[in-house]
Coordinates of C-alpha atoms in Angstrom, one line a residue:
Chain A
M1 CA 3.6 -41.4 -19.1
D2 CA 4.1 -41.1 -15.8
R3 CA 5.5 -37.4 -15.5
Y4 CA 3.0 -36.6 -18.3
I5 CA -0.2 -36.6 -16.0
T6 CA 1.5 -35.5 -13.2
R7 CA 2.2 -32.5 -16.1
I8 CA -1.5 -32.2 -16.2
A9 CA -2.7 -33.6 -12.6
I10 CA -0.6 -29.5 -11.8
L11 CA -2.4 -28.0 -14.1
L12 CA -5.8 -29.0 -13.1
L13 CA -4.5 -27.9 -9.5
L14 CA -3.7 -24.9 -10.8
M15 CA -6.9 -24.1 -11.5
V16 CA -8.2 -25.3 -9.2
P17 CA -9.4 -21.2 -6.9
T18 CA -6.4 -22.3 -4.0
V19 CA -6.2 -19.7 -1.5
V20 CA -2.6 -18.1 -0.3
W21 CA -3.4 -15.6 1.3
A22 CA -1.0 -12.7 0.8
L23 CA -0.9 -9.8 2.3
D24 CA -1.3 -7.1 -0.2
H25 CA -0.7 -8.3 -3.8
D26 CA 1.0 -5.7 -5.1
N27 CA 3.8 -6.5 -2.1
L28 CA 5.9 -9.2 -3.4
D29 CA 7.9 -11.3 -1.6
P30 CA 10.0 -14.7 -2.5
N31 CA 8.0 -17.6 -4.4
R32 CA 5.0 -15.8 -3.4
P33 CA 4.2 -17.2 -6.5
I34 CA 8.2 -17.1 -8.3
A35 CA 11.9 -16.1 -6.9
I36 CA 11.1 -12.4 -6.6
E37 CA 11.0 -10.1 -3.6
D38 CA 10.4 -6.4 -3.7
A39 CA 12.6 -3.6 -1.5
Y40 CA 9.4 -3.3 0.9
V41 CA 8.0 -4.7 3.8
V42 CA 5.0 -4.8 5.5
P43 CA 3.8 -2.4 7.8
K44 CA 4.9 -2.6 11.1
G45 CA 2.4 -4.3 14.0
E46 CA 1.4 -6.4 11.0
I47 CA 1.0 -10.1 10.5
G48 CA 1.2 -12.4 7.7
V49 CA 0.8 -16.6 7.3
E50 CA 1.9 -16.9 4.2
G51 CA 1.9 -20.3 2.0
G52 CA 2.0 -22.9 -1.1
I53 CA 2.7 -26.0 -2.8
L54 CA 5.8 -25.8 -5.4
F55 CA 5.5 -28.2 -8.1
S56 CA 9.0 -29.5 -9.4
D57 CA 9.0 -31.5 -12.4
R58 CA 13.1 -32.2 -12.9
K59 CA 14.6 -33.6 -16.0
Q60 CA 16.2 -36.2 -13.7
G61 CA 15.4 -38.0 -11.1
R62 CA 11.6 -37.9 -9.4
S63 CA 10.0 -34.9 -9.4
R64 CA 8.9 -32.6 -6.5
F65 CA 6.3 -31.4 -4.5
V66 CA 7.6 -28.5 -1.9
F67 CA 5.6 -26.7 1.1
Q68 CA 6.8 -24.1 1.6
P69 CA 5.2 -21.7 4.7
Q70 CA 6.4 -18.5 6.3
L71 CA 5.4 -16.8 9.0
I72 CA 6.2 -12.7 8.8
I73 CA 5.9 -10.2 11.0
G74 CA 6.4 -5.8 10.4
A75 CA 8.1 -6.3 13.9
F76 CA 9.7 -3.3 13.9
D77 CA 9.7 0.4 12.0
N78 CA 10.7 -0.7 8.2
T79 CA 11.8 -4.1 9.3
Q80 CA 9.8 -7.7 8.9
L81 CA 11.3 -10.4 10.4
E82 CA 10.7 -14.4 8.5
L83 CA 10.2 -17.6 9.6
S84 CA 10.0 -20.6 7.3
S85 CA 10.4 -23.7 6.5
D86 CA 10.7 -25.9 2.7
V87 CA 9.7 -29.3 2.5
Q88 CA 10.1 -31.6 0.8
T89 CA 8.9 -35.3 -0.7
D90 CA 12.3 -37.3 -1.4
P91 CA 14.0 -35.3 1.0
R92 CA 17.5 -37.2 0.5
S93 CA 18.2 -36.1 -3.2
V94 CA 18.5 -32.6 -1.9
V95 CA 21.0 -30.6 -1.7
G96 CA 22.8 -27.6 -1.3
D97 CA 21.3 -25.3 1.9
D98 CA 17.7 -25.2 1.3
K99 CA 17.8 -29.3 2.9
S100 CA 14.1 -30.1 3.5
G101 CA 12.7 -28.9 6.7
N102 CA 15.6 -26.7 7.8
L103 CA 13.6 -24.1 9.4
T104 CA 14.9 -20.2 8.1
V105 CA 14.6 -17.1 10.5
G106 CA 15.3 -13.8 8.6
A107 CA 14.8 -10.4 8.9
L108 CA 14.3 -7.6 5.6
Y109 CA 15.3 -4.0 6.8
N110 CA 13.6 -1.9 4.0
V111 CA 16.3 0.9 3.8
N112 CA 14.3 3.7 1.8
T113 CA 11.6 4.4 0.1
E114 CA 11.5 4.9 -3.4
T115 CA 12.0 8.7 -5.0
L116 CA 11.6 10.2 -8.0
S117 CA 15.7 9.5 -7.9
L118 CA 16.3 7.4 -5.9
P119 CA 15.2 3.9 -6.2
A120 CA 14.0 1.9 -2.9
F121 CA 16.4 -0.8 -1.5
A122 CA 16.4 -3.5 0.6
A123 CA 18.9 -5.7 3.0
R124 CA 17.8 -9.2 3.9
V125 CA 19.7 -11.9 6.3
Q126 CA 19.0 -15.2 6.8
L127 CA 20.0 -18.2 8.9
G128 CA 19.1 -21.8 8.1
L129 CA 19.2 -24.0 10.7
P130 CA 19.6 -27.1 9.8
T131 CA 16.5 -29.1 11.4
G132 CA 16.2 -30.6 8.3
V133 CA 16.8 -33.9 6.6
S134 CA 20.8 -35.1 6.0
A135 CA 20.8 -31.3 7.3
K136 CA 24.6 -30.6 8.6
G137 CA 26.1 -26.1 9.8
V138 CA 23.8 -23.3 9.7
D139 CA 24.2 -21.9 6.4
T140 CA 24.0 -17.8 6.0
A141 CA 22.4 -15.7 3.1
L142 CA 22.5 -12.5 2.5
T143 CA 20.5 -10.7 0.0
G144 CA 20.5 -6.7 -1.9
V145 CA 16.9 -6.2 -3.0
M146 CA 16.0 -3.0 -5.5
T147 CA 12.9 -1.7 -6.6
R148 CA 12.1 1.1 -9.2
S149 CA 9.3 1.6 -11.0
Y150 CA 8.9 3.4 -14.5
G151 CA 4.9 4.2 -14.2
R152 CA 3.4 1.8 -12.8
W153 CA 5.5 -1.1 -14.5
R154 CA 8.1 -1.6 -11.3
T155 CA 11.1 -3.0 -11.9
H156 CA 13.5 -5.2 -9.1
V157 CA 16.3 -6.4 -8.7
N158 CA 17.4 -9.3 -5.9
V159 CA 21.2 -10.2 -6.1
G160 CA 22.5 -12.4 -3.1
Y161 CA 24.8 -15.8 -1.8
S162 CA 24.4 -17.6 0.7
F163 CA 27.3 -19.1 2.8
L164 CA 26.8 -23.2 3.2
G165 CA 28.3 -23.9 7.5
S166 CA 29.2 -27.7 6.5
P167 CA 28.8 -28.4 2.6
Q168 CA 29.0 -32.1 2.0
G169 CA 30.6 -34.4 -0.5
Q170 CA 30.2 -32.1 -3.8
E171 CA 28.4 -29.6 -2.5
R172 CA 30.0 -25.9 -2.9
S173 CA 30.4 -23.8 0.0
G174 CA 28.7 -20.4 -1.5
T175 CA 26.6 -19.4 -3.8
Y176 CA 25.4 -16.5 -6.1
R177 CA 22.0 -16.1 -7.5
V178 CA 20.4 -13.0 -9.2
V179 CA 17.1 -12.3 -10.5
A180 CA 15.9 -9.6 -11.9
A181 CA 11.7 -9.5 -12.8
V182 CA 9.2 -7.5 -13.7
S183 CA 5.4 -6.5 -12.0
Y184 CA 2.4 -4.6 -12.8
P185 CA -1.5 -4.2 -12.3
L186 CA -3.7 -5.2 -14.0
G187 CA -6.6 -3.4 -14.7
Y188 CA -6.2 0.0 -14.0
P189 CA -8.1 2.2 -13.8
T190 CA -10.9 0.1 -13.3
S191 CA -9.9 -2.9 -10.8
F192 CA -6.7 -3.6 -8.4
N193 CA -6.3 -6.5 -7.5
D194 CA -3.8 -8.2 -9.3
T195 CA -0.2 -7.8 -10.2
I196 CA 1.2 -9.7 -12.4
I197 CA 4.9 -10.6 -12.2
A198 CA 7.8 -12.1 -14.6
N199 CA 11.2 -12.9 -13.5
I200 CA 14.9 -14.3 -15.2
F201 CA 16.7 -15.7 -12.9
T202 CA 20.4 -17.3 -12.7
R203 CA 22.0 -19.1 -9.5
Q204 CA 25.1 -20.9 -9.1
S205 CA 24.5 -25.2 -9.0
D206 CA 24.7 -26.7 -5.5
L207 CA 27.4 -28.4 -7.5
V208 CA 30.8 -27.4 -8.0
G209 CA 31.2 -28.1 -12.2
Q210 CA 27.9 -28.1 -12.8
R211 CA 26.1 -25.4 -15.0
N212 CA 24.1 -22.4 -13.5
P213 CA 20.4 -23.1 -13.3
T214 CA 18.8 -20.4 -15.1
G215 CA 15.4 -20.4 -15.7
V216 CA 11.6 -17.5 -16.3
G217 CA 8.6 -17.3 -14.3
I218 CA 5.9 -15.9 -15.1
G219 CA 3.2 -15.6 -11.1
L220 CA 0.0 -13.8 -10.3
R221 CA -1.3 -12.3 -7.5
H222 CA -5.2 -11.6 -7.0
Q223 CA -6.4 -10.2 -3.9
V224 CA -9.7 -12.0 -2.6
S225 CA -10.4 -9.9 0.2
S226 CA -8.9 -7.5 2.5
R227 CA -6.7 -10.0 4.2
V228 CA -5.8 -12.9 1.6
V229 CA -4.4 -12.5 -1.4
V230 CA -3.4 -15.9 -3.3
D231 CA -1.1 -16.4 -5.6
A232 CA -0.5 -18.9 -8.6
G233 CA 3.2 -19.4 -11.0
L234 CA 5.1 -21.3 -14.0
G235 CA 8.2 -21.6 -14.8
S236 CA 11.0 -23.6 -16.6
E237 CA 14.6 -23.3 -15.8
F238 CA 16.0 -23.9 -19.8
I239 CA 19.4 -24.0 -18.7
G240 CA 21.8 -26.2 -15.9
P241 CA 22.4 -29.7 -14.4
A242 CA 20.8 -33.2 -15.5
D243 CA 18.7 -32.3 -12.4
R244 CA 17.1 -29.4 -13.2
S245 CA 13.4 -27.6 -12.9
V246 CA 12.5 -28.2 -16.2
F247 CA 8.0 -27.7 -15.4
F248 CA 7.4 -26.1 -11.5
S249 CA 4.0 -24.2 -10.4
T250 CA 3.3 -23.3 -7.4
V251 CA -0.3 -21.9 -5.9
G252 CA 0.0 -19.9 -2.7
L253 CA -2.3 -18.1 0.0
S254 CA -0.9 -15.2 1.9
V255 CA -3.2 -13.7 5.0
G256 CA -2.7 -10.5 6.7
F257 CA -4.1 -9.7 9.6
Chain B
M1 CA 37.0 -16.8 -4.7
R2 CA 35.7 -16.9 -1.7
I3 CA 37.1 -13.3 -0.7
R4 CA 36.8 -11.6 -3.9
Q5 CA 33.1 -12.7 -3.7
L6 CA 33.2 -11.1 -0.2
L7 CA 34.7 -8.2 -0.9
A8 CA 32.8 -7.8 -4.1
L9 CA 29.4 -7.8 -1.9
F10 CA 30.8 -5.6 0.6
C11 CA 31.0 -3.1 -1.5
V12 CA 28.2 -3.4 -3.2
T13 CA 27.0 -2.7 0.4
I14 CA 29.2 0.6 0.7
L15 CA 27.9 2.2 -3.0
I16 CA 24.3 1.4 -2.4
A17 CA 24.6 3.2 1.6
G18 CA 27.1 5.8 0.1
V19 CA 24.3 6.0 -3.3
T20 CA 21.7 6.3 -0.3
G21 CA 22.8 8.3 2.0
A22 CA 24.3 10.9 0.2
C23 CA 21.4 11.4 -1.8
T24 CA 19.3 14.3 -0.8
Q25 CA 15.7 12.8 -1.4
F26 CA 16.6 10.1 0.8
E27 CA 13.4 9.3 2.4
Q28 CA 12.0 6.3 4.8
R29 CA 9.3 4.2 3.6
D30 CA 7.4 3.9 7.8
K31 CA 4.2 1.9 7.5
R32 CA 1.6 0.5 10.0
F33 CA -0.5 -1.9 10.2
Y34 CA -4.2 -0.5 11.3
Y35 CA -4.8 -0.2 14.7
R36 CA -6.2 -4.5 15.6
A37 CA -9.3 -4.7 16.9
L38 CA -12.4 -6.4 16.8
W39 CA -14.4 -3.8 14.9
N40 CA -11.6 -3.9 12.3
F41 CA -13.6 -4.0 8.9
A42 CA -17.0 -3.8 10.1
L43 CA -18.1 -1.8 7.5
R44 CA -16.9 -3.7 4.3
E45 CA -18.7 -6.1 6.4
N46 CA -22.0 -5.3 7.5
L47 CA -22.3 -1.6 6.0
R48 CA -21.0 -2.6 2.1
E49 CA -23.3 0.0 0.0
L50 CA -21.3 2.4 2.1
D51 CA -17.7 0.9 2.0
I52 CA -18.3 0.7 -1.0
E53 CA -18.5 4.7 -1.7
F54 CA -16.1 5.0 0.3
N55 CA -13.3 2.7 -1.2
G56 CA -14.3 5.1 -3.9
V57 CA -13.2 7.6 -2.6
D58 CA -9.8 6.5 -2.0
F59 CA -9.8 6.8 -6.3
G60 CA -9.6 10.2 -7.0
H61 CA -7.2 12.3 -4.4
S62 CA -4.6 10.0 -5.5
H63 CA -5.9 10.3 -9.3
L64 CA -6.3 13.6 -9.3
Y65 CA -2.6 14.4 -8.3
E66 CA -0.8 11.7 -10.4
N67 CA -2.9 13.9 -13.1
L68 CA -2.3 17.0 -12.5
L69 CA 1.4 16.1 -11.7
L70 CA 1.8 14.3 -15.6
T71 CA 0.1 17.5 -17.4
G72 CA 1.6 20.2 -15.1
A73 CA -2.0 21.2 -14.3
Q74 CA -1.9 23.0 -17.7
N75 CA -4.3 21.1 -19.3
V76 CA -8.1 21.6 -18.1
P77 CA -9.9 19.1 -20.8
V78 CA -7.9 16.7 -19.1
I79 CA -8.4 16.5 -15.3
E80 CA -12.8 17.8 -16.0
E81 CA -13.8 15.9 -18.0
R82 CA -11.0 12.9 -18.8
A83 CA -10.0 12.2 -15.0
R84 CA -12.9 13.5 -13.4
K85 CA -14.9 10.9 -15.1
E86 CA -12.9 8.1 -14.8
T87 CA -12.8 8.6 -10.9
L88 CA -16.5 9.1 -11.6
R89 CA -16.1 5.5 -13.8
F90 CA -14.0 3.6 -10.7
I91 CA -16.7 5.1 -8.1
D92 CA -19.7 3.4 -10.6
S93 CA -17.8 0.0 -10.4
R94 CA -19.0 -0.4 -7.1
P95 CA -15.1 -1.5 -5.9
V96 CA -15.8 -3.8 -3.3
L97 CA -11.8 -3.4 -1.9
N98 CA -9.9 -0.1 -2.1
P99 CA -7.5 0.3 -4.4
N100 CA -3.9 0.3 -4.6
E101 CA -3.2 3.7 -4.6
E102 CA 0.0 3.7 -5.7
A103 CA -0.3 1.5 -8.6
I104 CA -2.8 4.5 -8.9
A105 CA -0.2 7.6 -8.1
P106 CA 3.4 6.5 -9.0
T107 CA 4.6 9.3 -10.0
Y108 CA 3.0 11.5 -6.6
M109 CA 3.3 8.8 -4.5
K110 CA 7.9 9.1 -5.5
L111 CA 7.5 12.6 -5.2
A112 CA 5.5 13.2 -2.3
W113 CA 5.9 10.1 0.0
K114 CA 6.0 12.1 3.4
A115 CA 2.5 13.9 2.7
Q116 CA 0.9 10.2 1.1
N117 CA 1.9 8.3 4.3
T118 CA 0.5 11.0 6.1
F119 CA -3.1 11.0 5.0
D120 CA -3.4 7.0 4.5
E121 CA -2.7 7.1 8.8
A122 CA -5.8 9.4 8.4
H123 CA -7.7 7.5 5.8
A124 CA -7.1 4.3 8.7
L125 CA -8.1 6.4 11.5
H126 CA -11.9 7.3 9.4
R127 CA -12.2 3.4 8.6
A128 CA -12.0 2.8 12.5
T129 CA -14.0 5.1 13.1
Y130 CA -16.4 4.5 10.9
D131 CA -16.2 0.5 11.7
I132 CA -16.0 0.7 15.5
Y133 CA -19.8 3.1 14.8
V134 CA -21.1 0.4 12.2
S135 CA -19.7 -2.2 15.3
D136 CA -22.3 -3.2 18.0
L137 CA -19.9 -1.9 20.5
A138 CA -21.2 -1.0 24.2
D139 CA -18.1 1.3 24.8
R140 CA -17.9 3.0 21.9
Q141 CA -16.4 5.8 23.4
A142 CA -13.3 4.0 24.8
A143 CA -12.8 2.5 21.3
I144 CA -12.3 6.0 19.4
R145 CA -10.5 6.7 22.4
K146 CA -8.3 3.7 21.4
V147 CA -7.9 4.7 17.7
L148 CA -7.4 8.2 18.2
A149 CA -4.2 7.0 21.3
F150 CA -2.8 5.0 18.1
Y151 CA -3.0 7.3 15.3
Q152 CA -1.6 10.1 17.7
D153 CA 1.5 8.0 18.8
S154 CA 2.9 8.1 14.6
E155 CA 4.7 11.0 13.8
Y156 CA 2.6 11.7 10.7
A157 CA -0.9 11.9 12.6
I158 CA -2.2 14.8 11.4
T159 CA -2.6 18.0 14.6
A160 CA -5.6 16.9 17.0
K161 CA -5.9 20.9 17.3
R162 CA -8.3 23.6 15.2
L163 CA -6.5 24.7 12.8
D164 CA -8.0 28.6 10.7
H165 CA -8.6 27.1 8.1
Q166 CA -8.9 30.7 6.3
R167 CA -5.8 31.8 6.8
L168 CA -4.3 28.2 5.4
D169 CA -6.0 29.6 2.3
T170 CA -4.8 32.6 1.5
F171 CA -0.5 30.7 0.1
P172 CA -0.1 33.3 -2.9
Y173 CA -1.3 29.5 -4.8
S174 CA -4.2 29.2 -2.7
K175 CA -7.2 28.5 -4.4
S176 CA -6.3 27.7 -7.7
F177 CA -6.9 24.8 -7.5
R178 CA -10.4 25.6 -7.1
R179 CA -10.1 28.1 -10.0
K180 CA -8.8 26.3 -13.4
F181 CA -10.8 22.6 -12.0
P182 CA -14.1 24.0 -10.2
L183 CA -15.7 20.7 -11.0
F184 CA -13.1 17.7 -10.1
N185 CA -12.8 20.7 -6.4
A186 CA -16.5 20.2 -6.5
T187 CA -15.8 16.4 -6.7
I188 CA -13.4 16.2 -4.1
W189 CA -15.3 18.4 -1.3
S190 CA -18.3 16.1 -2.1
Y191 CA -16.0 13.2 -0.8
H192 CA -15.6 15.0 1.9
Y193 CA -19.1 15.6 2.0
L194 CA -19.4 11.7 2.0
Q195 CA -16.9 11.0 4.9
V196 CA -18.2 13.2 7.4
V197 CA -21.7 13.2 7.0
V198 CA -22.8 10.0 8.1
Y199 CA -21.1 10.1 11.7
D200 CA -24.0 11.8 13.5
V201 CA -26.6 9.5 11.4
L202 CA -25.1 6.5 12.1
A203 CA -25.2 7.0 15.6
A204 CA -28.7 8.0 15.4
S205 CA -29.5 4.6 14.6
P206 CA -29.4 1.4 16.9
D207 CA -29.5 -1.1 14.5
L208 CA -27.3 -1.8 11.6
L209 CA -30.9 -2.1 9.0
S210 CA -31.8 1.2 10.9
K211 CA -27.9 2.6 9.8
Q212 CA -28.3 0.6 6.0
K213 CA -31.6 3.1 5.8
A214 CA -30.2 6.0 7.3
V215 CA -27.1 5.8 4.5
A216 CA -30.0 5.5 2.0
P217 CA -30.4 9.4 1.3
I218 CA -27.2 10.4 2.9
L219 CA -25.2 8.3 -0.5
R220 CA -28.4 9.6 -3.1
T221 CA -27.7 13.2 -2.2
Y222 CA -23.7 12.2 -2.3
H223 CA -23.7 11.2 -5.9
A224 CA -25.9 13.6 -6.8
Y225 CA -23.1 15.5 -6.0
L226 CA -21.5 13.2 -7.8
D227 CA -23.6 13.9 -10.8
Q228 CA -23.4 17.5 -10.9
P229 CA -21.3 18.9 -8.6
P230 CA -22.2 21.9 -5.7
V231 CA -19.4 24.6 -7.8
E232 CA -21.6 26.9 -5.5
W233 CA -19.7 25.5 -2.3
T234 CA -16.9 28.4 -1.2
F235 CA -15.2 26.1 1.1
M236 CA -15.3 22.3 2.1
P237 CA -17.7 20.8 4.3
M238 CA -16.9 20.9 8.0
T239 CA -17.2 18.0 10.4
E240 CA -19.3 20.1 13.0
E241 CA -21.5 21.4 10.7
L242 CA -22.6 17.7 9.1
S243 CA -22.1 15.7 12.0
P244 CA -22.1 18.5 15.1
K245 CA -22.9 15.4 17.8
F246 CA -19.7 13.3 16.5
A247 CA -17.4 16.8 16.8
A248 CA -18.5 17.8 20.8
E249 CA -18.0 14.2 21.3
F250 CA -14.8 13.9 19.7
P251 CA -13.6 17.0 18.3
E252 CA -10.5 16.4 18.7
I253 CA -10.9 14.0 15.6
A254 CA -12.8 16.0 13.8
N255 CA -10.2 18.4 14.1
V256 CA -7.8 15.8 12.6
F257 CA -10.4 15.3 10.1
N258 CA -11.0 18.7 8.6
N259 CA -6.9 19.4 8.8
L260 CA -7.0 15.7 6.9
H261 CA -9.7 18.1 3.9
M262 CA -7.8 21.3 4.4
M263 CA -4.2 19.2 3.2
H264 CA -5.5 18.1 0.5
D265 CA -7.0 21.5 -1.1
N266 CA -3.6 22.3 -0.2
I267 CA -1.8 20.0 -2.2
S268 CA -4.5 20.4 -4.6
D269 CA -3.4 24.0 -5.1
I270 CA 0.7 23.5 -5.5
L271 CA -0.5 20.6 -7.3
T272 CA -1.9 23.5 -9.7
T273 CA -0.2 26.7 -9.8
D274 CA 2.7 28.3 -11.8
L275 CA 3.4 30.2 -9.4
L276 CA 5.7 26.9 -8.9
S277 CA 7.3 25.6 -11.2
T278 CA 9.0 22.1 -11.0
W279 CA 8.2 19.4 -9.8
E280 CA 11.5 20.0 -7.7
E281 CA 9.6 23.0 -6.1
K282 CA 7.0 21.5 -5.8
R283 CA 7.4 18.7 -3.9
K284 CA 9.8 21.7 -0.4
K285 CA 6.3 23.3 -0.5
I286 CA 3.7 20.2 0.2
Y287 CA 7.0 19.2 3.1
R288 CA 6.9 22.5 4.2
V289 CA 2.8 22.4 4.6
T290 CA 2.7 19.2 6.2
Q291 CA 5.5 18.9 8.8
A292 CA 4.8 23.0 9.7
Y293 CA 1.1 23.4 9.7
Y294 CA -0.3 20.1 9.2
W295 CA 1.9 17.4 11.4
A296 CA 1.2 17.4 15.4
S297 CA 4.4 16.7 16.0
A298 CA 4.9 20.6 14.8
D299 CA 2.0 21.9 17.3
A300 CA 4.3 24.1 19.1
T301 CA 5.7 26.3 16.4
N302 CA 2.1 26.1 14.0
P303 CA 1.8 29.7 13.6
F304 CA -2.2 27.9 12.4
I305 CA -3.7 27.2 16.0
V306 CA -6.7 28.4 16.7
G307 CA -7.5 28.7 20.2
D308 CA -10.8 26.8 21.4
G309 CA -14.3 29.3 21.0
Q310 CA -12.9 30.7 17.7
P311 CA -14.1 30.1 13.7
H312 CA -11.4 27.8 12.3
H313 CA -12.7 29.4 9.3
S314 CA -14.9 32.0 7.1
G315 CA -18.5 30.4 8.0
S316 CA -19.7 31.6 4.5
T317 CA -20.1 28.9 2.8
P318 CA -22.9 28.8 0.0
A319 CA -23.1 24.9 0.8
M320 CA -24.6 25.5 4.0
K321 CA -26.4 28.5 2.8
S322 CA -28.3 26.7 0.6
G323 CA -29.4 23.2 2.2
A324 CA -27.1 21.1 0.4
P325 CA -24.4 19.7 3.1
G326 CA -26.1 20.1 5.9
G327 CA -29.9 20.0 4.8
H328 CA -29.8 16.0 3.2
S329 CA -32.4 14.0 4.6
G330 CA -30.2 11.5 6.0
H331 CA -30.0 13.7 9.2

């Protein structure tokens, strides 16, 4: 019953016109609103502040809320620097490289823009500093990003690998993840304020001997003003370990200035 | 296992780098944020009726280029009727935000990104100057100098020198767009009219209310052009003819805008002409024109730069004689 009430509460939360300050609704950033990013960085000189709240209803264990603040800076040509954190409820139950309160610094470099014969590629490097609950060692993550468009449809692939600096207990020392997604600008040719995104993902489980959490998500990014984008998304991990998210939803805001 | 995964990751990285490096179409994106200042979005916030029109203008070029490319410029009704009327519908929708041009013209953006980025930066200069002209700034000249310096700091900056537009309109492919699609060409020139005619009017209006009143007749004239495209014009509107005080005060910016609009015409012609039959030929020609004749980085070798005092177009724009662009009641 509690779980049912919680889900209803989250769905109602999704209906509230929460503001997620996004920079450009067509420029996809991780977790805004779902786990995919495109190969493009914010323009040089831009500063973006993003934040969102994720609700995760797990098959076993307590449901979680995760606050995901992020700072993005277009620091150099074709390069953005990032500072982010995940702050979670029930932090001691978190395993893997996303410990609650960890501070993550990262850089995304856009290798090239898409041309008629070549997709856009990008590479990301992230360091997870052990500032969070039960965190030990510096985690490292490398991700390759590809974006290829077909007409107005854009397809995206993210392939990454995370190295845990100091795995604890049954934690794996490293995990891979693969995400594929499509995005589409809604409203052509009379409106250009919304982008819909759908993804499918799988990632190696955080603990040895468990199945890959695998699932799907769908989200929407909406430009509300010149500087602000709001987003919302939901999805499910339909395969995976017992503590997987059978339902997750998120709302967020991105502001560029 | 970990070693194998590292090796796999390394191999994938090398593969991507190899493919990327080997590809002749490798291009960097090089997007820049606009000059951050207190006047950002002043037009959007204070003179919404004009900002909405510029948002509509943003749609037009990209939509045209995409349609020219996808149709091979072979289907006149598709361009003159369907694409042009879609543009007019978008303008009539009164968009409060500028549209995402990559969603409008995904194919063209992949064909000629460097040219598009050149447009984007020049359009950002347009926007910055509108914001400054609408803002209540004590020293407008200083603000304009700052945004011009910021613009010229980009490798994508269009030259601020006077170019010989008459000669830039005499390539083998020149005028092919306006001859084949006169209605859409006149619509494009109507956008360019609006983009440059407002400066002197805004400058002459001391406060926001008077600026709002001053642009009203300009917008009526502009919409009359959209309803009945001025096909009698034989040359694009020029900044110094429509906003002579602005052009005299900021000749470098006036040159950038004139050159920007001429570059638009050149690319329309390249996308239309049958002399360049493949997308690759068109892409190469667009880049040749952009980089050799329009980018400021080519000033030392640009054969189209003319000296001060010399004419930079034929001066025979019938529209000027008929009083159309320069003779509206907003002046």
